[in-house]
Short mmCIF file of the C-alpha atoms (twelve columns), coordinates in Angstrom:
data_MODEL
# 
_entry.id   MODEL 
# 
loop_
_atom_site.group_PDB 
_atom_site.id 
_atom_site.type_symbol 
_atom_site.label_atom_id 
_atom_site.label_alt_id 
_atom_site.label_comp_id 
_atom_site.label_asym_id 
_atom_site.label_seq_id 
_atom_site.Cartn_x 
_atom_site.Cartn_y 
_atom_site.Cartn_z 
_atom_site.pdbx_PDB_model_num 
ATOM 1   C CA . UNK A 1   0.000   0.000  0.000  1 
ATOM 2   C CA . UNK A 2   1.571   3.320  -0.854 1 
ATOM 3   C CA . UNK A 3   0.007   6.876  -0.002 1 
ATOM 4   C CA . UNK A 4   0.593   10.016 -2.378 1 
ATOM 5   C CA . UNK A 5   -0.136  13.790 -1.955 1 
ATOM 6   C CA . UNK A 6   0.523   16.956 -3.857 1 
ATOM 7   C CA . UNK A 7   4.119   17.051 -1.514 1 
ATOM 8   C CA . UNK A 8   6.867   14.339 -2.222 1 
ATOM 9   C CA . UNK A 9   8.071   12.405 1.179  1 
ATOM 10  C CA . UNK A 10  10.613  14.354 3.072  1 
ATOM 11  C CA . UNK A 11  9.158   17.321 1.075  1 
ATOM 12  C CA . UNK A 12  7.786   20.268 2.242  1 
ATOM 13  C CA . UNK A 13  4.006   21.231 2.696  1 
ATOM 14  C CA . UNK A 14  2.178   23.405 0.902  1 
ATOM 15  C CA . UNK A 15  1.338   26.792 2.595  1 
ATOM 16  C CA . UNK A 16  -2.465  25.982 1.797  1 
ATOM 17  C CA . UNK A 17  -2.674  22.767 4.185  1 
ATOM 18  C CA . UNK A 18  -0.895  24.878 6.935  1 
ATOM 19  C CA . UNK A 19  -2.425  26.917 9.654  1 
ATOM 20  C CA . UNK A 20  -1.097  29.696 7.469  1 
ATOM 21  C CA . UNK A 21  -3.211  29.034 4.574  1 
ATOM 22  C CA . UNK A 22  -6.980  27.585 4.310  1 
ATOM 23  C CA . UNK A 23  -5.948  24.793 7.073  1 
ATOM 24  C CA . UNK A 24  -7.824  22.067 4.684  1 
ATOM 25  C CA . UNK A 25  -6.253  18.548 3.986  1 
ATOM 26  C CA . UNK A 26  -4.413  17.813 1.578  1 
ATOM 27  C CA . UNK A 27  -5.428  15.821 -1.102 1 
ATOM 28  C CA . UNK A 28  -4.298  11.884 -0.481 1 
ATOM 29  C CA . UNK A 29  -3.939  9.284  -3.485 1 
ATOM 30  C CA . UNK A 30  -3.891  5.671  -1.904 1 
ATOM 31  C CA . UNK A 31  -2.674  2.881  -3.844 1 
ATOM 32  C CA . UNK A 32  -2.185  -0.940 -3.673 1 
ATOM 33  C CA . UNK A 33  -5.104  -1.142 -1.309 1 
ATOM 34  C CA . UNK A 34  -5.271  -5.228 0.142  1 
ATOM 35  C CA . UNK A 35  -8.096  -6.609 -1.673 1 
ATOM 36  C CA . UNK A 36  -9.742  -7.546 1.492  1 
ATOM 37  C CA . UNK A 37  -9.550  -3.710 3.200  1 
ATOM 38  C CA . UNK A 38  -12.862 -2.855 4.548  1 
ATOM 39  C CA . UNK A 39  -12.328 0.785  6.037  1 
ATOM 40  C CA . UNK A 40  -9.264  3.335  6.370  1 
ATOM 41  C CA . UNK A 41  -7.965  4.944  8.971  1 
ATOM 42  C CA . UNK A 42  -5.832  8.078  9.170  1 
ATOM 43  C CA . UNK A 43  -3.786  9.639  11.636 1 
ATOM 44  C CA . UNK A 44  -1.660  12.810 11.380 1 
ATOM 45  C CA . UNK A 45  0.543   14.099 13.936 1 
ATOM 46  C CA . UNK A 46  3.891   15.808 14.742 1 
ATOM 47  C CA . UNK A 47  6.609   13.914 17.011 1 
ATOM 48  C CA . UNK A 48  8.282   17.258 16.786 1 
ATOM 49  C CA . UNK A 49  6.376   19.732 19.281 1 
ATOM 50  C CA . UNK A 50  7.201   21.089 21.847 1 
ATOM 51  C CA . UNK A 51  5.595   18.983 24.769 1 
ATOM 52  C CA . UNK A 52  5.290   15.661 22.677 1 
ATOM 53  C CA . UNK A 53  3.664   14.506 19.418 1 
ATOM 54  C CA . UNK A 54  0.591   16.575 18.584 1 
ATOM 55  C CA . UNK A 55  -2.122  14.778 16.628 1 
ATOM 56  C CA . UNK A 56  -3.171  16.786 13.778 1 
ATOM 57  C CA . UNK A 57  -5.689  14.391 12.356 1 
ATOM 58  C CA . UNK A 58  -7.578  11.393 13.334 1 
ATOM 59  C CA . UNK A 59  -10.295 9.828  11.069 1 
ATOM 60  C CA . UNK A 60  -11.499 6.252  10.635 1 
ATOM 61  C CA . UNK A 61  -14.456 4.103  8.683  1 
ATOM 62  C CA . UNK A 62  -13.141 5.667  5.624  1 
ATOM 63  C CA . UNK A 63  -14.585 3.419  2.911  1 
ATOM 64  C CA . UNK A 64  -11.855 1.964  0.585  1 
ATOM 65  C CA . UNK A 65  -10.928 4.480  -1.653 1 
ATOM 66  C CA . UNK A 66  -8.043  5.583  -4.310 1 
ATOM 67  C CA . UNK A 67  -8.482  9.022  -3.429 1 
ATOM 68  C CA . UNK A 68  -9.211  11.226 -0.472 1 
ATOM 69  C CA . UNK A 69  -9.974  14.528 -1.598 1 
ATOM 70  C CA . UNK A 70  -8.816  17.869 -0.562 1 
ATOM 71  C CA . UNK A 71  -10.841 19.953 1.829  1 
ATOM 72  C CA . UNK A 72  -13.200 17.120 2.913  1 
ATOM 73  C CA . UNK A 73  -13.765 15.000 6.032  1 
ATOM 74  C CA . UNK A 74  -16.671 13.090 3.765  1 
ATOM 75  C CA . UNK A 75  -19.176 11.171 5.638  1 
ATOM 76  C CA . UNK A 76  -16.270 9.364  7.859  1 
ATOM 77  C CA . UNK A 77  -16.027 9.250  11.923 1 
ATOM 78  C CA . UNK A 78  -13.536 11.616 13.226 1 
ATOM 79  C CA . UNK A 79  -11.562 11.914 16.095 1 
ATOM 80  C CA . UNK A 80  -10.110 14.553 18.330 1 
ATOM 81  C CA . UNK A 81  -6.959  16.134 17.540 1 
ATOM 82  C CA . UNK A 82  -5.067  18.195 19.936 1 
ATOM 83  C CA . UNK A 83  -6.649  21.374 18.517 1 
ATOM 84  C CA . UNK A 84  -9.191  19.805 20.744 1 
ATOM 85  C CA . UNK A 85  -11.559 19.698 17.327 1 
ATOM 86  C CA . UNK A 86  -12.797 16.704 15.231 1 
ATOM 87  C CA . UNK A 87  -11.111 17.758 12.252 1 
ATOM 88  C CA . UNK A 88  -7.974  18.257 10.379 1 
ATOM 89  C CA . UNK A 89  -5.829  21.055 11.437 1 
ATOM 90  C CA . UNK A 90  -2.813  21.611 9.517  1 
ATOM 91  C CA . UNK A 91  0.805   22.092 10.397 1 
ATOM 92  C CA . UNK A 92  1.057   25.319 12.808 1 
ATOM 93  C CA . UNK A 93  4.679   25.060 14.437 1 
ATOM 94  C CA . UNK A 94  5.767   27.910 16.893 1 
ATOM 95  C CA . UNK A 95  7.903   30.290 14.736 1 
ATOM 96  C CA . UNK A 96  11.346  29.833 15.041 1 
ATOM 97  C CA . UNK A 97  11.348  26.366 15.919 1 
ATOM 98  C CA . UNK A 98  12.886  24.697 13.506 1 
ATOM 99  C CA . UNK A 99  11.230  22.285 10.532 1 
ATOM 100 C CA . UNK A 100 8.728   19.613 11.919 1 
ATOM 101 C CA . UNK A 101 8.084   16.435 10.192 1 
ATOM 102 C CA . UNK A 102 4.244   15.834 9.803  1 
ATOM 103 C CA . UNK A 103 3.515   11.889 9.761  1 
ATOM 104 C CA . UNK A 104 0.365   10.934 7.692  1 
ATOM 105 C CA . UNK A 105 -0.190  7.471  8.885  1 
ATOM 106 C CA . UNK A 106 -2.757  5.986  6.738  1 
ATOM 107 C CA . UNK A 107 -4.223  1.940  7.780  1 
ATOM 108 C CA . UNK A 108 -6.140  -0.597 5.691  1 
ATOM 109 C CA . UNK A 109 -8.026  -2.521 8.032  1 
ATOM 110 C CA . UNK A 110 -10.416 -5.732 7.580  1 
ATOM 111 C CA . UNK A 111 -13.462 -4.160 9.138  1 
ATOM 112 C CA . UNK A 112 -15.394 -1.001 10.134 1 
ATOM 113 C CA . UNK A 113 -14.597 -0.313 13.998 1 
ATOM 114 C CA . UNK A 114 -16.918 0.627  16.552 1 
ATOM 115 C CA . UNK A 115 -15.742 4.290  18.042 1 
ATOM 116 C CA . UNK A 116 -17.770 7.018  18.200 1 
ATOM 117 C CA . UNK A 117 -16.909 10.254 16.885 1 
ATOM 118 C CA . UNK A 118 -14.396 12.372 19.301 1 
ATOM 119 C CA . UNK A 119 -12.243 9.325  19.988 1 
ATOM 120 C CA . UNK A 120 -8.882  10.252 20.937 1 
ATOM 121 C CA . UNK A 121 -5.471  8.468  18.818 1 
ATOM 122 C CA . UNK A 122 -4.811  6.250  21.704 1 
ATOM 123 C CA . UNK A 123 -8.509  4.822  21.228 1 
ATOM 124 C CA . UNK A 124 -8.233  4.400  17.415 1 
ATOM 125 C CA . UNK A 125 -4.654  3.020  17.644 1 
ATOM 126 C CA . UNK A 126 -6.166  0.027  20.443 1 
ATOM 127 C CA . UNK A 127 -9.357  -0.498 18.574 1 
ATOM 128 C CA . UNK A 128 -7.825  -0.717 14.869 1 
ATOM 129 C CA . UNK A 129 -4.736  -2.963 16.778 1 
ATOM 130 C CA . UNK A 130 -5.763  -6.567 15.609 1 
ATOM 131 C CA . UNK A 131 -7.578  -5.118 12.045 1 
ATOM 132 C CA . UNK A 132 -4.412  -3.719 10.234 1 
ATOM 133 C CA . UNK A 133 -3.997  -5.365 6.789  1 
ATOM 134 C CA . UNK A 134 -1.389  -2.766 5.751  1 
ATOM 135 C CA . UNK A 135 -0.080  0.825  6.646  1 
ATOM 136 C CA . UNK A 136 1.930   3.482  5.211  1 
ATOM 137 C CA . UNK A 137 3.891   6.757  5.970  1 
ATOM 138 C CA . UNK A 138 4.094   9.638  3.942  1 
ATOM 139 C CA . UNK A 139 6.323   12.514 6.148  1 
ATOM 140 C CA . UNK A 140 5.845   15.875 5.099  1 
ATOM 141 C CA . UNK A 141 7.662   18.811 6.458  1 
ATOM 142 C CA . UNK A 142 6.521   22.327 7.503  1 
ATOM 143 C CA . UNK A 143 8.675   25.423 9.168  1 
ATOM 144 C CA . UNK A 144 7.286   28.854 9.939  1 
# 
């Protein structure tokens, strides 16, 4: 399974996903889905802030898709990021800080999972634990 965007890995993010811009997702492009995937997951976050990892994104029962498109949270569960919102917030490090690497985890799993909207990462990563098929990484980076 491999994810795309409109930024290479180990490239640099697009003003317009950023806190800077219109703060929407970014367009994802999934390929070599297992044939047996069921839902998606996604999780976003940033292992380089300040006081720990901050989750960006959390989404799940994303039906099996090629394409996630840009500026939508489509008719999938959502989690709460550290924004303390169910949405996508985009990269927003503290100026001067140095570049941060943005991790877009995304999971093929064999089955829809029972969360309810607001579920945190931790609750996601248990619940989705014994229902990965596949995963990928795509880092992208962001400095302000």
């Amino acid at each position: 399974m491999e994810v795309k965007s409109v930024f290479e890995h180990m490239g640099f993010i697009p003003k317009k996903y950023t806190c800077d811009g219109e703060d929407v997702n970014p367009p994802l492009e999934i390929k070599s889905l297992p044939q047996s995937t069921e839902s998606l997951a996604i999780i976003v976050d940033d292992p380089d802030a300040p006081m720990g990892t901050f989750v960006h994104w959390v989404a799940w029962n994303i039906q099996p898709t090629g394409k996630i498109e840009e500026n939508t949270m489509g008719t999938f569960a959502r989690g709460r990021n550290d924004f303390g919102r169910n949405s996508y917030n985009g990269p927003c490090p503290p100026r001067g800080h140095g570049i941060h690497h943005y991790h877009f985890k995304l999971y093929a799993l064999d089955s829809f999972l029972n969360l309810k909207n607001g579920a945190s990462k931790k609750q996601l990563e248990k619940e989705m634990k014994n229902h990965i098929l596949s995963s990928t990484e795509l880092i992208g980076l962001y400095q302000r």
